[in-house]
Structures are given as structure tokens and as C-alpha cells.
Amino acid sequence: MNFLESPSPLVTVPSGAGATLADRAYAQIKQLIFDFVLLPGDRFSEGDLANHVQVSRTPLRQALQRLQREGFLRVFPKSGWQVTPLDFEVFDQLYDMRVLIETHAVVRMCEAESRPYLTELAEVWLVKPDERLMIGRAVDQLDEAFHSALVRATGNMEMLKVHSDITERIRIIRRLDFTKVARVEATYDEHARILRAISRRKADDAVRMLKAHIEHSKLEVRHITLDMLHQARQ
């Protein structure tokens, strides 16, 4: 298995005999949210989605209800739907859960006898400054893959499922973070230091650096404004 495989950098629209119309509508609507076509706080009706999701009312409603259960949407009887507004208290809690999972993962990685995934990660993050990707969307996906790889390397698939859910729920604000050049550069520097600590089996250093890395991202989230969201949509 490629440890750099991202849990879901983009929403894949299901295809094939096993995919239902509701599945496809669900993936398409979620992508509209991640692409800032639908912004947090936006209200819309089922009819408003007709140009984007060409399915009948029943599978469309099933898709919307699934997104509601997952926390991406709210429904208001007789007045339509709303993309769930940003709730920074919830994001703080999700980031705290990331810390618990990922610090456990790096300790396990430092203790592991065989660590083939380190080479794959190093090829991406231990590069010269002029070899770095500076396109925010691309780095955003690589960042998700990096943190997913830390957890996947433990071999604990139940932990990975929880981590993947957290990753998806904070994806929209993490993507905004990577619109800043300074944050892209900091991500490369911080990931490189974490990997070097893991390769040297310095678990305490790796945990300390990882906590600081996630905490920095968590603080940056607090600076996100509605204006930034509208600029991202443009």
C-alpha cells in the first residue's frame, strides 16, 4: 500500500453499478462545499441545485439528508437548506482529537522496526526550497496525505477511519490556510523537522513538533473571516 495515499483529497463521484443516484448527488454537493461554491452560512433550496446535480427529487433529498447527518448542512422546514456556518468551538475540538491520534501515531512510528513509508514521505517533504510545490490546492492535498500517512502507518484502521472523518470535517478551513504562501513554506519546514525526528527515533521531539504544528494550524483557523471565504469563491 502507498502510505502517501490521501484519505480523500477530492470528493470522488461514485460510478459503476453499485453507485446510486443519491451517492453521486452526495459527492457532487459535498464538492460544491469544498470548492467554496456553497459557502458556510449560504441558504439554498433543492431547486437551486438543479443546475449542479441533475437527479430527481428523491435521490437529491437523500443526499442532502446524509450531508445533514454528517454535519455539513442544516435543514429549515418550509424554508430550505443551509450550509452549516463555521463553528470554531467545534473546530477546536476536532483539532484536539487530531493531536491525540497523530501524536500516538508518531510514537508508534518511532518504535516500529520496519518503516518503509519514511522514504516515501521524505521524497515529498525533504526537498530543496526551489523544488517545493507552491500551489495551495496541491499542497493542501499533500498535507492531508502526510497526516493520513502518520496514522495509516500504525496499521490501526479503526483509528484511521476516525482520523479521516476529522480530516473531512476540517477540510474547508484547512484549504483556506494554504492560500497563504507563508503557511505553505511553514508546512514544508515543519513536516521536514517532524520526519527527521521520527527517522532518528526521537519520539519526544517528534511529538512536541507535531503538537506545535497542529496548534499553529488551529490558531490560523481563528483568523478565517467571511471575506476570506468570498475571496476563495472568486
Tab-separated table of C-alpha atoms in Angstrom:
chain	number	residue	atom	x	y	z
A	1	MET	CA	0.000	0.000	0.000
A	2	ASN	CA	1.182	3.534	-0.775
A	3	PHE	CA	1.312	5.353	2.553
A	4	LEU	CA	1.006	8.673	0.728
A	5	GLU	CA	-2.446	7.821	-0.472
A	6	SER	CA	-4.730	10.631	0.647
A	7	PRO	CA	-7.878	9.668	2.597
A	8	SER	CA	-9.945	11.849	0.249
A	9	PRO	CA	-8.209	14.913	-1.121
A	10	LEU	CA	-11.088	15.404	-3.513
A	11	VAL	CA	-14.569	14.011	-3.356
A	12	THR	CA	-14.763	11.161	-5.847
A	13	VAL	CA	-18.076	10.930	-7.630
A	14	PRO	CA	-19.063	7.245	-7.458
A	15	SER	CA	-19.551	5.363	-10.687
A	16	GLY	CA	-20.438	1.841	-11.686
A	17	ALA	CA	-23.303	-0.477	-10.953
A	18	GLY	CA	-23.008	-0.176	-7.172
A	19	ALA	CA	-23.328	3.601	-7.076
A	20	THR	CA	-26.780	5.068	-6.591
A	21	LEU	CA	-28.033	8.425	-7.821
A	22	ALA	CA	-28.085	9.559	-4.202
A	23	ASP	CA	-24.405	8.598	-3.816
A	24	ARG	CA	-23.466	10.663	-6.836
A	25	ALA	CA	-25.538	13.636	-5.723
A	26	TYR	CA	-23.982	13.422	-2.265
A	27	ALA	CA	-20.440	13.546	-3.693
A	28	GLN	CA	-21.267	16.416	-6.046
A	29	ILE	CA	-22.847	18.575	-3.353
A	30	LYS	CA	-20.009	17.937	-0.940
A	31	GLN	CA	-17.537	19.002	-3.622
A	32	LEU	CA	-19.503	22.235	-4.108
A	33	ILE	CA	-18.945	22.930	-0.411
A	34	PHE	CA	-15.225	22.123	-0.537
A	35	ASP	CA	-14.802	24.231	-3.692
A	36	PHE	CA	-16.477	27.235	-1.981
A	37	VAL	CA	-19.338	27.272	-4.491
A	38	LEU	CA	-21.569	26.825	-1.457
A	39	LEU	CA	-20.130	28.806	1.461
A	40	PRO	CA	-20.734	28.291	5.175
A	41	GLY	CA	-23.966	30.089	6.027
A	42	ASP	CA	-25.326	30.017	2.445
A	43	ARG	CA	-29.003	29.143	2.158
A	44	PHE	CA	-30.450	27.324	-0.824
A	45	SER	CA	-33.445	25.333	-1.937
A	46	GLU	CA	-33.455	21.935	-3.558
A	47	GLY	CA	-34.370	23.658	-6.800
A	48	ASP	CA	-31.237	25.821	-6.596
A	49	LEU	CA	-29.104	22.695	-7.025
A	50	ALA	CA	-30.811	21.613	-10.225
A	51	ASN	CA	-28.046	23.019	-12.450
A	52	HIS	CA	-25.306	21.252	-10.498
A	53	VAL	CA	-26.893	17.960	-9.528
A	54	GLN	CA	-29.163	16.595	-12.209
A	55	VAL	CA	-31.121	13.980	-10.332
A	56	SER	CA	-34.733	13.660	-9.318
A	57	ARG	CA	-36.052	14.980	-6.035
A	58	THR	CA	-35.879	11.693	-4.074
A	59	PRO	CA	-32.146	10.911	-4.525
A	60	LEU	CA	-31.326	14.620	-4.124
A	61	ARG	CA	-33.145	14.741	-0.805
A	62	GLN	CA	-31.447	11.534	0.316
A	63	ALA	CA	-28.063	13.114	-0.459
A	64	LEU	CA	-28.956	16.289	1.424
A	65	GLN	CA	-30.158	14.342	4.440
A	66	ARG	CA	-26.907	12.358	4.507
A	67	LEU	CA	-24.895	15.595	4.471
A	68	GLN	CA	-27.128	16.895	7.245
A	69	ARG	CA	-26.375	13.838	9.396
A	70	GLU	CA	-22.658	14.372	8.818
A	71	GLY	CA	-22.890	17.987	9.942
A	72	PHE	CA	-22.310	19.723	6.606
A	73	LEU	CA	-25.877	21.010	6.186
A	74	ARG	CA	-28.830	22.233	8.217
A	75	VAL	CA	-32.451	21.988	7.162
A	76	PHE	CA	-35.186	24.515	7.938
A	77	PRO	CA	-38.732	23.228	7.426
A	78	LYS	CA	-40.505	25.100	4.618
A	79	SER	CA	-37.526	27.448	4.077
A	80	GLY	CA	-34.835	25.199	2.595
A	81	TRP	CA	-31.286	24.266	3.479
A	82	GLN	CA	-28.195	25.973	4.821
A	83	VAL	CA	-24.507	25.111	4.659
A	84	THR	CA	-23.510	24.784	8.314
A	85	PRO	CA	-21.874	28.045	9.463
A	86	LEU	CA	-18.307	27.944	10.759
A	87	ASP	CA	-18.248	26.885	14.409
A	88	PHE	CA	-14.781	27.498	15.798
A	89	GLU	CA	-15.546	25.734	19.074
A	90	VAL	CA	-16.243	22.550	17.121
A	91	PHE	CA	-13.098	23.025	15.044
A	92	ASP	CA	-11.061	23.411	18.239
A	93	GLN	CA	-12.392	20.084	19.470
A	94	LEU	CA	-11.617	18.377	16.165
A	95	TYR	CA	-8.067	19.723	16.202
A	96	ASP	CA	-7.636	18.455	19.771
A	97	MET	CA	-8.705	14.998	18.610
A	98	ARG	CA	-6.159	15.213	15.785
A	99	VAL	CA	-3.432	15.852	18.335
A	100	LEU	CA	-4.385	12.765	20.353
A	101	ILE	CA	-4.474	10.477	17.326
A	102	GLU	CA	-1.431	11.782	15.480
A	103	THR	CA	0.889	12.015	18.477
A	104	HIS	CA	0.053	8.408	19.294
A	105	ALA	CA	0.842	7.563	15.683
A	106	VAL	CA	4.288	9.202	15.646
A	107	VAL	CA	5.264	7.415	18.862
A	108	ARG	CA	4.340	4.132	17.201
A	109	MET	CA	6.316	5.129	14.123
A	110	CYS	CA	9.398	5.886	16.203
A	111	GLU	CA	9.161	2.447	17.805
A	112	ALA	CA	8.475	0.450	14.614
A	113	GLU	CA	11.210	-1.846	13.339
A	114	SER	CA	10.324	-1.577	9.643
A	115	ARG	CA	9.481	1.899	8.315
A	116	PRO	CA	9.304	1.872	4.508
A	117	TYR	CA	6.877	4.793	4.475
A	118	LEU	CA	9.544	7.218	5.690
A	119	THR	CA	11.245	7.098	2.303
A	120	GLU	CA	8.005	7.980	0.526
A	121	LEU	CA	7.321	10.886	2.862
A	122	ALA	CA	10.883	12.159	2.608
A	123	GLU	CA	10.664	12.270	-1.182
A	124	VAL	CA	7.799	14.745	-0.873
A	125	TRP	CA	8.795	16.899	2.098
A	126	LEU	CA	12.602	16.750	2.365
A	127	VAL	CA	13.216	18.701	-0.824
A	128	LYS	CA	15.114	21.868	-1.655
A	129	PRO	CA	13.128	25.130	-1.444
A	130	ASP	CA	13.136	25.558	-5.243
A	131	GLU	CA	11.612	22.078	-5.625
A	132	ARG	CA	8.638	22.757	-3.403
A	133	LEU	CA	5.119	22.969	-4.762
A	134	MET	CA	3.680	26.401	-4.045
A	135	ILE	CA	0.187	25.878	-5.450
A	136	GLY	CA	-2.113	25.947	-2.447
A	137	ARG	CA	-4.555	23.302	-3.662
A	138	ALA	CA	-1.768	20.832	-4.405
A	139	VAL	CA	-0.037	21.412	-1.063
A	140	ASP	CA	-3.361	21.110	0.724
A	141	GLN	CA	-3.805	17.614	-0.700
A	142	LEU	CA	-0.208	16.650	0.108
A	143	ASP	CA	-0.694	17.889	3.664
A	144	GLU	CA	-3.768	15.727	4.134
A	145	ALA	CA	-1.843	12.770	2.739
A	146	PHE	CA	1.073	13.414	5.119
A	147	HIS	CA	-1.071	13.405	8.234
A	148	SER	CA	-3.090	10.442	6.997
A	149	ALA	CA	0.149	8.524	6.389
A	150	LEU	CA	1.196	9.033	10.010
A	151	VAL	CA	-1.995	7.356	11.183
A	152	ARG	CA	-2.142	4.710	8.450
A	153	ALA	CA	1.360	3.563	9.353
A	154	THR	CA	0.095	2.361	12.747
A	155	GLY	CA	-1.954	-0.316	10.998
A	156	ASN	CA	-4.986	0.667	13.106
A	157	MET	CA	-7.737	1.006	10.513
A	158	GLU	CA	-10.407	1.999	13.043
A	159	MET	CA	-8.229	4.892	14.164
A	160	LEU	CA	-7.697	5.816	10.522
A	161	LYS	CA	-11.458	5.941	9.941
A	162	VAL	CA	-11.909	8.391	12.816
A	163	HIS	CA	-8.975	10.476	11.610
A	164	SER	CA	-10.343	10.517	8.051
A	165	ASP	CA	-13.683	11.788	9.329
A	166	ILE	CA	-11.941	14.594	11.223
A	167	THR	CA	-9.895	15.437	8.136
A	168	GLU	CA	-13.012	15.770	6.031
A	169	ARG	CA	-14.829	17.927	8.553
A	170	ILE	CA	-11.997	20.459	8.770
A	171	ARG	CA	-11.057	20.342	5.082
A	172	ILE	CA	-12.753	23.593	4.109
A	173	ILE	CA	-10.817	25.677	6.639
A	174	ARG	CA	-7.526	23.874	6.009
A	175	ARG	CA	-7.828	24.703	2.337
A	176	LEU	CA	-8.110	28.387	3.185
A	177	ASP	CA	-4.944	28.116	5.260
A	178	PHE	CA	-2.988	27.088	2.167
A	179	THR	CA	-3.928	30.201	0.230
A	180	LYS	CA	-1.061	31.926	2.089
A	181	VAL	CA	2.490	31.474	0.778
A	182	ALA	CA	3.962	31.743	4.274
A	183	ARG	CA	1.788	28.884	5.508
A	184	VAL	CA	2.860	26.696	2.570
A	185	GLU	CA	6.532	27.320	3.369
A	186	ALA	CA	5.959	26.709	7.087
A	187	THR	CA	4.231	23.411	6.310
A	188	TYR	CA	7.237	22.145	4.369
A	189	ASP	CA	9.648	23.222	7.118
A	190	GLU	CA	7.584	21.737	9.941
A	191	HIS	CA	6.875	18.451	8.176
A	192	ALA	CA	10.572	18.082	7.410
A	193	ARG	CA	11.523	18.553	11.070
A	194	ILE	CA	8.891	16.050	12.198
A	195	LEU	CA	10.134	13.455	9.700
A	196	ARG	CA	13.748	13.922	10.756
A	197	ALA	CA	12.795	13.393	14.402
A	198	ILE	CA	10.859	10.232	13.511
A	199	SER	CA	13.740	8.888	11.397
A	200	ARG	CA	16.066	9.363	14.390
A	201	ARG	CA	13.505	7.699	16.674
A	202	LYS	CA	13.269	10.854	18.783
A	203	ALA	CA	9.699	10.297	19.902
A	204	ASP	CA	9.581	13.168	22.406
A	205	ASP	CA	10.885	15.641	19.813
A	206	ALA	CA	8.511	14.347	17.131
A	207	VAL	CA	5.509	14.652	19.464
A	208	ARG	CA	6.495	18.158	20.557
A	209	MET	CA	6.972	19.326	16.960
A	210	LEU	CA	3.743	17.725	15.778
A	211	LYS	CA	1.742	19.314	18.593
A	212	ALA	CA	3.201	22.735	17.757
A	213	HIS	CA	2.486	22.185	14.058
A	214	ILE	CA	-1.181	21.331	14.624
A	215	GLU	CA	-1.598	24.065	17.231
A	216	HIS	CA	-0.269	26.645	14.773
A	217	SER	CA	-2.777	25.492	12.178
A	218	LYS	CA	-5.523	25.609	14.802
A	219	LEU	CA	-4.671	29.233	15.655
A	220	GLU	CA	-4.614	30.227	11.986
A	221	VAL	CA	-8.147	28.892	11.636
A	222	ARG	CA	-9.319	31.533	14.095
A	223	HIS	CA	-8.271	34.240	11.626
A	224	ILE	CA	-10.605	32.996	8.908
A	225	THR	CA	-13.279	35.531	8.030
A	226	LEU	CA	-16.317	35.527	5.764
A	227	ASP	CA	-14.438	37.894	3.480
A	228	MET	CA	-11.720	35.265	3.028
A	229	LEU	CA	-14.369	32.730	2.118
A	230	HIS	CA	-15.871	35.015	-0.509
A	231	GLN	CA	-12.422	35.704	-1.963
A	232	ALA	CA	-11.801	31.955	-2.164
A	233	ARG	CA	-15.047	31.523	-4.109
A	234	GLN	CA	-13.985	34.167	-6.613
